[in-house]
Coordinates of C-alpha atoms in Angstrom, one line a residue:
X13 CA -157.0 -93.7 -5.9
X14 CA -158.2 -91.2 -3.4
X15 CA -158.7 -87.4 -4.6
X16 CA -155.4 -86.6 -3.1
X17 CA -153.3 -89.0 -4.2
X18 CA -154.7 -88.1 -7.6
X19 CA -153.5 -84.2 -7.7
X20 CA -149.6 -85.2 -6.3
X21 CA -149.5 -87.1 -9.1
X22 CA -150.5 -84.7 -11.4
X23 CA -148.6 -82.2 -9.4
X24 CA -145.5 -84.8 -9.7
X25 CA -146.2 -85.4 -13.5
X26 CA -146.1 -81.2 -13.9
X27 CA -142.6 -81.0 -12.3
X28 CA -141.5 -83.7 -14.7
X29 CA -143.4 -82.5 -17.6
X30 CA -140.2 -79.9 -19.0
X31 CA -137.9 -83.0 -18.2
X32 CA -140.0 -84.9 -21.2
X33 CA -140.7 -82.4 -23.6
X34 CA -138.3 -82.7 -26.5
X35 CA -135.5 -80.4 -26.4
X36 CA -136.0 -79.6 -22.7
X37 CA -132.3 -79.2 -21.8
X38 CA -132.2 -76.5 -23.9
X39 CA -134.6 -74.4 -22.3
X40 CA -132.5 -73.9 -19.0
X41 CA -130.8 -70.6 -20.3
X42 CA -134.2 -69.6 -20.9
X43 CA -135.8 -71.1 -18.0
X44 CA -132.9 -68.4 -16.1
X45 CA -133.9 -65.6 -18.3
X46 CA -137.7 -66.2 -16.6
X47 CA -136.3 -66.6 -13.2
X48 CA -134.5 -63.1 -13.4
X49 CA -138.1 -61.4 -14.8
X50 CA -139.8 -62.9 -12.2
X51 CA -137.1 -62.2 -9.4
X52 CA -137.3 -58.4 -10.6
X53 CA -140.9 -58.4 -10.6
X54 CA -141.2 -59.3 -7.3
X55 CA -139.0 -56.9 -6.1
X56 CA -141.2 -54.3 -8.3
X57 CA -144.3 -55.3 -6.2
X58 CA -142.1 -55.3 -2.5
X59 CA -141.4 -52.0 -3.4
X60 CA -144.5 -50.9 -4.2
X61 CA -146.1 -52.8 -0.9
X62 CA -143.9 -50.3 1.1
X63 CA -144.8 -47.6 -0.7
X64 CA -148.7 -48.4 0.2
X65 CA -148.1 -48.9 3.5
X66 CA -146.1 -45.7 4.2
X67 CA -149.6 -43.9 2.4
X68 CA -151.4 -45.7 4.9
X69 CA -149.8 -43.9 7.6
X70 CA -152.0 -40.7 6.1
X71 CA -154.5 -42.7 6.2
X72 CA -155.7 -46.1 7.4
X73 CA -154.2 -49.1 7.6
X74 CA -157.4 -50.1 5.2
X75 CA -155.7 -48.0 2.6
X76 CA -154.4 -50.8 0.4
X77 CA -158.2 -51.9 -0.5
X78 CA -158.6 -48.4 -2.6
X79 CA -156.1 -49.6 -4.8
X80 CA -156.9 -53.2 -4.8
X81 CA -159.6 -52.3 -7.8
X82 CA -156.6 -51.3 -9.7
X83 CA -154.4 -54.1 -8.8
X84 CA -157.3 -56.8 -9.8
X85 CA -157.8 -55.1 -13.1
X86 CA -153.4 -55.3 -13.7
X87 CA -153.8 -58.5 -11.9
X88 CA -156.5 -60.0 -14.7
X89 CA -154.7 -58.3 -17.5
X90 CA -151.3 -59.7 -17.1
X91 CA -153.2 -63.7 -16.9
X92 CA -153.5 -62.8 -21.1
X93 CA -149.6 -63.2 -20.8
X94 CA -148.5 -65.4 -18.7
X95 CA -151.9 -67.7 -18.9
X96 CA -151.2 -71.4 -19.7
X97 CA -153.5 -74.7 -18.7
X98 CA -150.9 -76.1 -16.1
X99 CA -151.7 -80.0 -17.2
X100 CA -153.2 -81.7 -20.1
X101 CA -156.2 -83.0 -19.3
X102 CA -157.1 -84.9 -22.0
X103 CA -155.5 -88.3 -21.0
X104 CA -156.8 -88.4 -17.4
X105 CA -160.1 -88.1 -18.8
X106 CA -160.3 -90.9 -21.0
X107 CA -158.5 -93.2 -18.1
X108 CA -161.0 -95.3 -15.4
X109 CA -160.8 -92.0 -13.2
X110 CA -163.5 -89.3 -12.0
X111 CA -163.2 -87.0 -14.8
X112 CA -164.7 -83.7 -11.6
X113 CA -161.3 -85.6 -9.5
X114 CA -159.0 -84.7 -12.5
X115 CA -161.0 -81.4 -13.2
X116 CA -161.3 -80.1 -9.5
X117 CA -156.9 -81.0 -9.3
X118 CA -156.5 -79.0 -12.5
X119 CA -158.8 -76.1 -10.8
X120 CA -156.4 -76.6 -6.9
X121 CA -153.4 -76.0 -9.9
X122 CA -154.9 -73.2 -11.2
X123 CA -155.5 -71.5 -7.7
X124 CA -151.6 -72.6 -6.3
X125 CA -149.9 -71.3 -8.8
X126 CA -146.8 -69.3 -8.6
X127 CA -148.1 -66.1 -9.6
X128 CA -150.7 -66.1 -8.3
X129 CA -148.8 -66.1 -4.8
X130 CA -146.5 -63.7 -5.8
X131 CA -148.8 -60.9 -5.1
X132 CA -147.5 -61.6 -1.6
X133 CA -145.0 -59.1 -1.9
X134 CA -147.2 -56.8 -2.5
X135 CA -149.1 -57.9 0.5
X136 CA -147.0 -58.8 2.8
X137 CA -144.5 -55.9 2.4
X138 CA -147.5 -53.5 3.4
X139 CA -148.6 -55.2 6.2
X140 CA -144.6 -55.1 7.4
X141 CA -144.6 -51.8 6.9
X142 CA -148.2 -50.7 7.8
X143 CA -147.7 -52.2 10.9
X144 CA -144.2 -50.1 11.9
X145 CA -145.4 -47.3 10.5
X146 CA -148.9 -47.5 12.3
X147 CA -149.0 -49.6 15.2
X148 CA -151.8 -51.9 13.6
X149 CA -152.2 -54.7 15.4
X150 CA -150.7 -58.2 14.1
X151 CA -154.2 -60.2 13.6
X152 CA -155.7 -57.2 11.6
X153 CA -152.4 -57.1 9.1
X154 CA -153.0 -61.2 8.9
X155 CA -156.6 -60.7 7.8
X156 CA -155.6 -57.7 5.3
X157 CA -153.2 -60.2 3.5
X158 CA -155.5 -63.2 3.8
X159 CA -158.6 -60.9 1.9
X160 CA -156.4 -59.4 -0.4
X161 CA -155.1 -62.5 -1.5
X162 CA -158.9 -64.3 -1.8
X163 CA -159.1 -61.0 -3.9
X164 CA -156.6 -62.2 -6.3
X165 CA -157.8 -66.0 -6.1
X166 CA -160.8 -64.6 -7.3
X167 CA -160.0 -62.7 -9.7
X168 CA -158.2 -66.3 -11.1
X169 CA -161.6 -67.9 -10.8
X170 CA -162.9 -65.2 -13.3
X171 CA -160.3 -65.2 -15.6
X172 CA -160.3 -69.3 -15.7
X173 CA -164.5 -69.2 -15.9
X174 CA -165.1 -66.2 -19.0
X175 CA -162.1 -67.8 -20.6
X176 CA -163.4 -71.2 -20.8
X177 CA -166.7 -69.8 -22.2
X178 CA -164.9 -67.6 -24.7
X179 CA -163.2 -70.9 -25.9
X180 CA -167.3 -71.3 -27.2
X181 CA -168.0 -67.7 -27.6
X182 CA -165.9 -64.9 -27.2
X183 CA -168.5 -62.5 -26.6
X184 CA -167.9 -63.8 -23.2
X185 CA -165.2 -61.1 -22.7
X186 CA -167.7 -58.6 -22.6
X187 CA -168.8 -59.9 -19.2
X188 CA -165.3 -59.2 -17.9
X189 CA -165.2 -55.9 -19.4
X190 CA -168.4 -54.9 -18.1
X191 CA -167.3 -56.1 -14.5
X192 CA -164.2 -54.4 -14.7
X193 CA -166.1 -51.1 -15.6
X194 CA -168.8 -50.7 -12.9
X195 CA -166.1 -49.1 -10.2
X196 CA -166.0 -46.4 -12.7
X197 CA -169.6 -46.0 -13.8
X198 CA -170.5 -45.7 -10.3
X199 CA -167.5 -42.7 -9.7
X200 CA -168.7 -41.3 -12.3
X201 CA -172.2 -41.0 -10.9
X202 CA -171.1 -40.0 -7.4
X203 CA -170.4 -36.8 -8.8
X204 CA -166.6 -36.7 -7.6
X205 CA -163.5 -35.1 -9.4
X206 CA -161.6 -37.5 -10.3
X207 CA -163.0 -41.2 -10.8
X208 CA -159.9 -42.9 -9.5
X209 CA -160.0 -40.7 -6.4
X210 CA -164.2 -42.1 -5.5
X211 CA -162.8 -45.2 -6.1
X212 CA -159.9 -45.3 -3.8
X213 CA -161.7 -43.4 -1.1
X214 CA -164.8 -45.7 -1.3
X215 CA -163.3 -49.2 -1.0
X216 CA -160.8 -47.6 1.2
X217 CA -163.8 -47.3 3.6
X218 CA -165.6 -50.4 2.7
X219 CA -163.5 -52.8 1.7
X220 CA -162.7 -54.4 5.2
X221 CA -166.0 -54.5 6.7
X222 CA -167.9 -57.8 7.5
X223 CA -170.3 -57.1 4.9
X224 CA -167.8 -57.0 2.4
X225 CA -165.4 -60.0 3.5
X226 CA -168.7 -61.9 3.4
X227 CA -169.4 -61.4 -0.4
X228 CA -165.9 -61.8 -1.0
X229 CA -166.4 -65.4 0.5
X230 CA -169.9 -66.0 -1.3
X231 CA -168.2 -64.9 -4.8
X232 CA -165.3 -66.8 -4.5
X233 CA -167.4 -70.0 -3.7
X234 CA -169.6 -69.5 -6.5
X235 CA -166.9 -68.9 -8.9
X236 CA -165.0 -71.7 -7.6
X237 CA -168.3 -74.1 -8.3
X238 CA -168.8 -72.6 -11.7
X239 CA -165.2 -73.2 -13.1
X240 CA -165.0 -76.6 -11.9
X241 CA -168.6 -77.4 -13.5
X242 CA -167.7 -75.4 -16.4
X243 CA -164.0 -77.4 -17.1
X244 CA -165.8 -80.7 -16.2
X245 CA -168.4 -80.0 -19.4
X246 CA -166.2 -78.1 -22.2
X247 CA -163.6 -80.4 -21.5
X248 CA -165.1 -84.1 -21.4
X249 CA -167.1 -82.4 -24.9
X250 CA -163.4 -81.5 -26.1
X251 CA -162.3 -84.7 -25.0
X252 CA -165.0 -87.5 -26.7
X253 CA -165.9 -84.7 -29.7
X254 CA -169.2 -84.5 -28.6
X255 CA -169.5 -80.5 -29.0
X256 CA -168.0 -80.9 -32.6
X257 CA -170.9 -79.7 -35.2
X258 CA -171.3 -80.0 -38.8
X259 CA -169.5 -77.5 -40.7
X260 CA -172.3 -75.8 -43.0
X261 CA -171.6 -73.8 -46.4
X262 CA -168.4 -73.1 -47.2
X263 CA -167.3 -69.7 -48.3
X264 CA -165.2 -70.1 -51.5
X265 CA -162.3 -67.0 -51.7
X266 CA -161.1 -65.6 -54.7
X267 CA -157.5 -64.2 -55.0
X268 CA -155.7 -62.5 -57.7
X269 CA -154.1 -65.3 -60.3
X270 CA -150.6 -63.9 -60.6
X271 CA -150.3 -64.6 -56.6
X272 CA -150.0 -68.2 -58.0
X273 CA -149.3 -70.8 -54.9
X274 CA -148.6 -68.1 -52.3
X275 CA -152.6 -66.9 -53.0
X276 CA -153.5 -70.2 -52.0
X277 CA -151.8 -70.2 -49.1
X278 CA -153.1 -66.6 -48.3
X279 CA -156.5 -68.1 -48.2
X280 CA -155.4 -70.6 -45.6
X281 CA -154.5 -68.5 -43.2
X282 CA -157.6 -66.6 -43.8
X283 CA -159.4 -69.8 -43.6
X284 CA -157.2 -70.5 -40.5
X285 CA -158.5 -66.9 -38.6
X286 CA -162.3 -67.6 -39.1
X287 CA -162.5 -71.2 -38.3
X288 CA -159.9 -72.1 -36.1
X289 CA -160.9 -71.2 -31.8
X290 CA -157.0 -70.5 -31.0
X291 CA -156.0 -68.1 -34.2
X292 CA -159.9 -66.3 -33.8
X293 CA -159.7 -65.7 -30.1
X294 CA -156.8 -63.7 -30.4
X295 CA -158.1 -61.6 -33.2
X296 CA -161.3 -60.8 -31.5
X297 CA -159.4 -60.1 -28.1
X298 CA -157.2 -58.1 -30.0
X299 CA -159.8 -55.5 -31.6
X300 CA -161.8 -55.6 -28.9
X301 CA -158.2 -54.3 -26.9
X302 CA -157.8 -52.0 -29.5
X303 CA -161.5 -50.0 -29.5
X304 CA -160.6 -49.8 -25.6
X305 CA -157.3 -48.0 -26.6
X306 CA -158.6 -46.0 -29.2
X307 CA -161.8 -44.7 -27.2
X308 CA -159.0 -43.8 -24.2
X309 CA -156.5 -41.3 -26.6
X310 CA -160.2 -39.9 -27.9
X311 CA -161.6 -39.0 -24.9
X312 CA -158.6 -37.7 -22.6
X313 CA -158.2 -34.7 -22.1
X314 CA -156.2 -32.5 -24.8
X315 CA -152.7 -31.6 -24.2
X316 CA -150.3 -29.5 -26.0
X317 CA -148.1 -32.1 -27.9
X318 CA -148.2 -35.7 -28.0
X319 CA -147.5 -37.6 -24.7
X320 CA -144.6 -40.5 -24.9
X321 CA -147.7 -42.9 -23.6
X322 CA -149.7 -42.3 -26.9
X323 CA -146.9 -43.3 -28.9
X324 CA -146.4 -46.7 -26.6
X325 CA -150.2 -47.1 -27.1
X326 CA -150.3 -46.7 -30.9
X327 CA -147.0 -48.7 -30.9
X328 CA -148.6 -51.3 -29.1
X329 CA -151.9 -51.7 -31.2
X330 CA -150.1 -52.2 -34.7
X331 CA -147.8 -54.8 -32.8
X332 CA -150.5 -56.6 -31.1
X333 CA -151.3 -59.4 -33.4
X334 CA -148.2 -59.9 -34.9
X335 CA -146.7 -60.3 -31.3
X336 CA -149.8 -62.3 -30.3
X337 CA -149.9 -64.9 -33.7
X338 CA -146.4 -64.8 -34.9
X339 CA -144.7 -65.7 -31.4
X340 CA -146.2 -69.4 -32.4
X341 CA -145.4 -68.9 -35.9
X342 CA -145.3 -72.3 -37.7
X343 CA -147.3 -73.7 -34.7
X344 CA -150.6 -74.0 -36.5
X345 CA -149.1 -75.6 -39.5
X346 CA -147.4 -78.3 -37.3
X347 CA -150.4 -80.4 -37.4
X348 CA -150.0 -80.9 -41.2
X349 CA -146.4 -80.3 -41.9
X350 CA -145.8 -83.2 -43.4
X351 CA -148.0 -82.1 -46.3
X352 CA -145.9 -78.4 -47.0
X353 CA -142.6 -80.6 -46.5
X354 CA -143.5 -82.8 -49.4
X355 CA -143.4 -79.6 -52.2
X356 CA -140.6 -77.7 -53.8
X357 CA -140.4 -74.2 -51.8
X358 CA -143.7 -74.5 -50.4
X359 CA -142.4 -73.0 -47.1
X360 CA -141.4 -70.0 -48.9
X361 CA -144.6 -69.7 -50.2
X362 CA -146.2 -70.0 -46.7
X363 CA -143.8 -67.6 -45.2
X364 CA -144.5 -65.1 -47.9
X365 CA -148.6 -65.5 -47.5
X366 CA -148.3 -65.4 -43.7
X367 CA -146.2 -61.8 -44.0
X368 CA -148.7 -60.3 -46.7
X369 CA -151.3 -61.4 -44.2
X370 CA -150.1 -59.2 -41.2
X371 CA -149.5 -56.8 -43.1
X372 CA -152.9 -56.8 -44.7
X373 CA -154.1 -57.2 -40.7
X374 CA -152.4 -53.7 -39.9
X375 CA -155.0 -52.1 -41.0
X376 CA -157.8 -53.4 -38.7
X377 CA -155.6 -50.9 -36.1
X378 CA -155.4 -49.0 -38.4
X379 CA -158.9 -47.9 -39.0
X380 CA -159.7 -48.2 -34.8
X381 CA -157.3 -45.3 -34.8
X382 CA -158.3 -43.4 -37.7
X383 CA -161.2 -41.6 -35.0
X384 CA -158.1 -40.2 -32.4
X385 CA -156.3 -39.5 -35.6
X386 CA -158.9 -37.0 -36.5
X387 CA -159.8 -35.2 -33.3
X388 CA -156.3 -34.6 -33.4
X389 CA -154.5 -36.9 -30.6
X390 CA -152.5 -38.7 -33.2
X391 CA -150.7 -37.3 -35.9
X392 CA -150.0 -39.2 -39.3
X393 CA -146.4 -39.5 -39.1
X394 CA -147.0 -41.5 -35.7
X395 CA -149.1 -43.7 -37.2
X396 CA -147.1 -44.1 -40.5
X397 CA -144.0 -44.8 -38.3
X398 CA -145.7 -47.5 -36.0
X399 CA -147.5 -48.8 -39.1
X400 CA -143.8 -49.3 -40.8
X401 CA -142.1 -50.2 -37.6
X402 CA -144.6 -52.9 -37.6
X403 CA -144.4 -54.6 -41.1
X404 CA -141.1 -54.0 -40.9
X405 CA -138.0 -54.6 -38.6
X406 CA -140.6 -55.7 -35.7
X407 CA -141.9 -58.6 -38.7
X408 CA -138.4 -59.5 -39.2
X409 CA -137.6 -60.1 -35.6
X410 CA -141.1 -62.6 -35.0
X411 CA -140.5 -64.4 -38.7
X412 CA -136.9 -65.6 -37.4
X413 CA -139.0 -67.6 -34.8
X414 CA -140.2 -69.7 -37.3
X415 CA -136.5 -71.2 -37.5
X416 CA -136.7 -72.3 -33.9
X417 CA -140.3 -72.7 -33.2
X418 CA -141.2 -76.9 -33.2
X419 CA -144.0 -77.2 -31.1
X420 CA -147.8 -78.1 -32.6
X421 CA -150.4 -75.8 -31.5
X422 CA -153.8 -77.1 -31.3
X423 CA -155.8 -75.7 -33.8
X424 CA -159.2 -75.9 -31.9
X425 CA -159.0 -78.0 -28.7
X426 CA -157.5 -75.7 -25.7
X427 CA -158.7 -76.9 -22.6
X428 CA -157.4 -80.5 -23.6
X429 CA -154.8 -79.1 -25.7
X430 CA -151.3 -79.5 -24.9
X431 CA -149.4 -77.5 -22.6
X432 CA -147.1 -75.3 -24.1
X433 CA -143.6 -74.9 -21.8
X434 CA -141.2 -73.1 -24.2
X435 CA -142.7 -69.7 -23.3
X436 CA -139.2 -68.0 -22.5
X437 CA -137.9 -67.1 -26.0
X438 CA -141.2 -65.6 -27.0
X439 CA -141.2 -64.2 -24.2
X440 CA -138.0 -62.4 -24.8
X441 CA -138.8 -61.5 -28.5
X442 CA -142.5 -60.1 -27.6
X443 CA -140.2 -58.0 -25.6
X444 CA -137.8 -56.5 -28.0
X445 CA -139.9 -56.2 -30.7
X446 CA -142.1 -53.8 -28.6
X447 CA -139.0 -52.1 -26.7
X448 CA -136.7 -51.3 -29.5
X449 CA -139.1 -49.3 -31.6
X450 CA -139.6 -47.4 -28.7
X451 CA -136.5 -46.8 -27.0
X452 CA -135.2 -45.9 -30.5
X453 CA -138.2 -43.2 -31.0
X454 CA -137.5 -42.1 -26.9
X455 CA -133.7 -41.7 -28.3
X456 CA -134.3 -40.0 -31.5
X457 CA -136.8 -37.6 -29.8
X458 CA -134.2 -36.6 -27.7
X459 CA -131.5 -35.9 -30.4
X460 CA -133.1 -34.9 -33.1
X461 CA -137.1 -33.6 -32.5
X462 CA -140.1 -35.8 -32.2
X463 CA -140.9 -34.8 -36.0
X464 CA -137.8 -35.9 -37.5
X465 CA -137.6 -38.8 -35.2
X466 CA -140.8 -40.1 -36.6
X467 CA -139.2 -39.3 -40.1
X468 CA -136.5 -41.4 -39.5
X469 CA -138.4 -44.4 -37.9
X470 CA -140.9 -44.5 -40.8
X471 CA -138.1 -44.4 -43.3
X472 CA -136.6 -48.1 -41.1
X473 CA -140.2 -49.5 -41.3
X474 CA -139.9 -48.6 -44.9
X475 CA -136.3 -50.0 -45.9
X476 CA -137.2 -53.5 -43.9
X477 CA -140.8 -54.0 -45.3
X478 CA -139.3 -53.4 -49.1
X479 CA -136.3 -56.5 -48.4
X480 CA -139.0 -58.3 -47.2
X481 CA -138.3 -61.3 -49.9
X482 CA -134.4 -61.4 -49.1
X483 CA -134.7 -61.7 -45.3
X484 CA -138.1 -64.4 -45.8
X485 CA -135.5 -66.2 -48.3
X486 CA -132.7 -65.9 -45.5
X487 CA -135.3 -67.5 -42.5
X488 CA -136.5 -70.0 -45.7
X489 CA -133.0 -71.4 -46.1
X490 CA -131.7 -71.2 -42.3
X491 CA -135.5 -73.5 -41.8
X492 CA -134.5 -76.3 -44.3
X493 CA -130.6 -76.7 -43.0
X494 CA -132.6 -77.7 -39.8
X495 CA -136.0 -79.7 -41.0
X496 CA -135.7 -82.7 -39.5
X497 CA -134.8 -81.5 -35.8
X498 CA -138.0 -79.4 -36.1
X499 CA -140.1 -82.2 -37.5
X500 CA -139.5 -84.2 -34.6
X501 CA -140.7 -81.6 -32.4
X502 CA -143.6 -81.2 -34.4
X503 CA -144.6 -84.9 -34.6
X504 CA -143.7 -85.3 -30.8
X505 CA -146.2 -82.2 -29.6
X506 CA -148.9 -83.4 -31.6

């Protein structure tokens, strides 16, 4: 089997992977729901192509390469989201096959895929409208698009290359942050105003010269060569367990007695943070998002009153794990559910220990905010509200996922671990949970003042996080009427 014949048949085996997956004919409403998303995204980035290119008629038809630092940074943000290995890998490896054939088809994937071409546009509305508005020549718009798009490849490259080295370390994602920082250091030194403004005017005079398509090329070959070598490694080690090591001493915890059974499963899911690479990543990513955040609202400049975008920021830090972790709620726990199954109310238990948990987690943001709460960015109700608004109703929207959810998450193995399709109803629900709380507060604010706004959304969190036993009861009862359903999807994603 050539090399191409080998990727259409993994390409064919993606198309027909949702047809196979257990419940799959279910997922078409939500498969629309995606569609829509992505239909009105696009439309976001056409109309913000034309926008560019009517700017460039100030300026030069180069002027889409000031912003394209800005774009890459959005660009390698939003692959946290919608990020997902587009095959398995781990049965093409152990078949008769070139394992750097399967790997260098997974890495053509990565490269083709839909979003990444959707950036086009972006692209392709500005060079439309650049070259109405300007008179630029059609072979010069051509080669704009072509670059900026080797941009974006590239920028897939690095997120596919410090990702698969954060599955091993995830100190790893200092590397991106300290790439993604240098345009800014070097503002900063060049002595102008405004950072963003020696950004845009540098790379709007630099970033279409020879010299620079030239390293583009070179970077984009190099990283291309890395992430194939790096996939072909971690993931034949994944694959035959070679990189598996001895686990050492192991840390005894000691909880409270009268926490009974649901203590014991408290330690699990601590247990469950610290060893296992899919629940720590997130963590670590997580705080590492939130020091950004919370070094961001310390140093801007003071205003007068508190801007709406603090509150979506400290909104967005105490939801942050719960969104991230509770969106595969149960998923972890579908490698051994058999074992909770077997014991009276055992569930119960879980889902109680998993809720004192995230609740106990809140105040990791907490703390990261406690330094822009005392300059005096943030003020205590905001953070009581979002803190309640948290542990509250935006707890009670991600536990009645664990209803529904029926798909195993690997606990360790990602690269070879098994692609996860149902993305749409988290999708939706990481979505309300973050837009409620804040199109209630917007509302609120409006009616009533920002301070008795916050009143009133601390007083919610409050009211939800104290019936926290009669709604965990109502999601424990609803999860039993339907056991066996979601057994099946557990044992058939294993």
């Amino acid at each position: 089997m050539t090399q191409r014949q080998l990727f259409w048949l993994l390409y064919r085996n993606v198309q027909k992977g949702e047809r196979r997956t257990p419940g799959g004919s279910g997922r078409r409403p939500m498969a629309l729901v995606v569609r829509v998303c992505a239909l009105l995204g696009c439309l976001y980035l056409a109309m913000c192509g034309i926008g560019l290119g009517f700017l460039a008629r100030d300026i030069s038809h180069d002027a889409i390469f000031g912003v394209m630092p800005f774009i890459l940074l959005l660009d390698f943000s939003m692959r946290f989201v919608i990020h997902k290995w587009p095959i398995e890998l781990k049965p093409y490896l152990l078949l008769p096959i070139k394992k750097s054939d399967v790997t260098a088809s997974f890495v053509i994937m990565t490269l083709a895929r839909r979003y990444n071409l959707s950036w086009q546009c972006l692209f392709g509305c500005y060079a439309v409208t650049t070259g109405i508005v300007c008179g630029t020549p059609i072979y010069t718009l051509a080669a704009i698009v072509v670059v900026c798009q080797l941009l974006v490849e590239t920028s897939c490259l690095l997120h596919l290359a410090i990702s698969t080295l954060a599955d091993k370390n995830s100190a790893w994602w200092l590397l991106a942050t300290a790439i993604y920082s240098l345009p800014v250091c070097f503002a900063a030194i060049g002595g102008e105003s405004s950072p963003m403004i020696a950004i845009f005017i540098f790379c709007s005079s630099h970033g279409f010269t020879p010299m620079a398509v030239t390293i583009y090329i070179a970077v984009f070959i190099s990283l291309l060569a890395m992430s194939h070598a790096l996939l072909l490694r971690f993931a034949t080690s994944e694959a035959t367990g070679c990189g598996n090591k001895a686990s050492g001493h192991i840390a005894k915890l000691t909880l409270p007695s009268f926490l009974g059974i649901t203590g014991e499963y408290i330690k699990l899911e601590i247990k469950s943070a610290l060893r296992n690479k899919s629940v720590r990543r997130s963590f670590i990513q997580g705080a590492l998002l939130m020091v950004a955040i919370s070094f961001t609202i310390t140093v801007a400049p003071r205003s007068g009153n508190e801007t709406f975008s603090q509150s979506l920021w400290t909104l967005y830090c105490f939801m942050f794990f719960g969104v991230v972790n509770l969106t595969r709620i149960m998923g972890p726990e579908g490698n051994y559910i058999d074992v909770l199954m077997t014991h009276s109310k055992s569930i119960y238990a879980l889902l109680k220990a998993k809720y004192y948990f995230y609740c106990a987690v809140l105040v990791v943001p907490l703390a990261i905010l406690l330094p822009a709460a005392a300059v005096g960015k943030l003020s205590p109700w905001l953070v009581a509200a979002c803190f309640f608004s948290a542990s509250g109703p935006a707890y009670f929207i991600l536990f009645q996922l664990a209803v529904s959810n029926c798909q195993t998450m690997p606990l360790n193995n990602r690269i070879t671990g098994k692609v996860r399709n149902n993305v749409a109803m988290p999708l939706i629900v990481c979505v309300t949970v973050f837009a409620v709380p804040s199109l209630l507060l917007l509302l609120l604010q409006n009616l009533i003042g920002r301070a008795f706004a916050l009143i009133t959304l601390t007083a919610i969190g409050i009211a939800f996080t104290a019936m926290h036993r009669l709604w965990l009861k109502n999601v424990y009862i609803r999860m039993m009427h339907r056991k066996y359903m979601n057994l099946e999807g557990f044992h058939a994603t294993k």
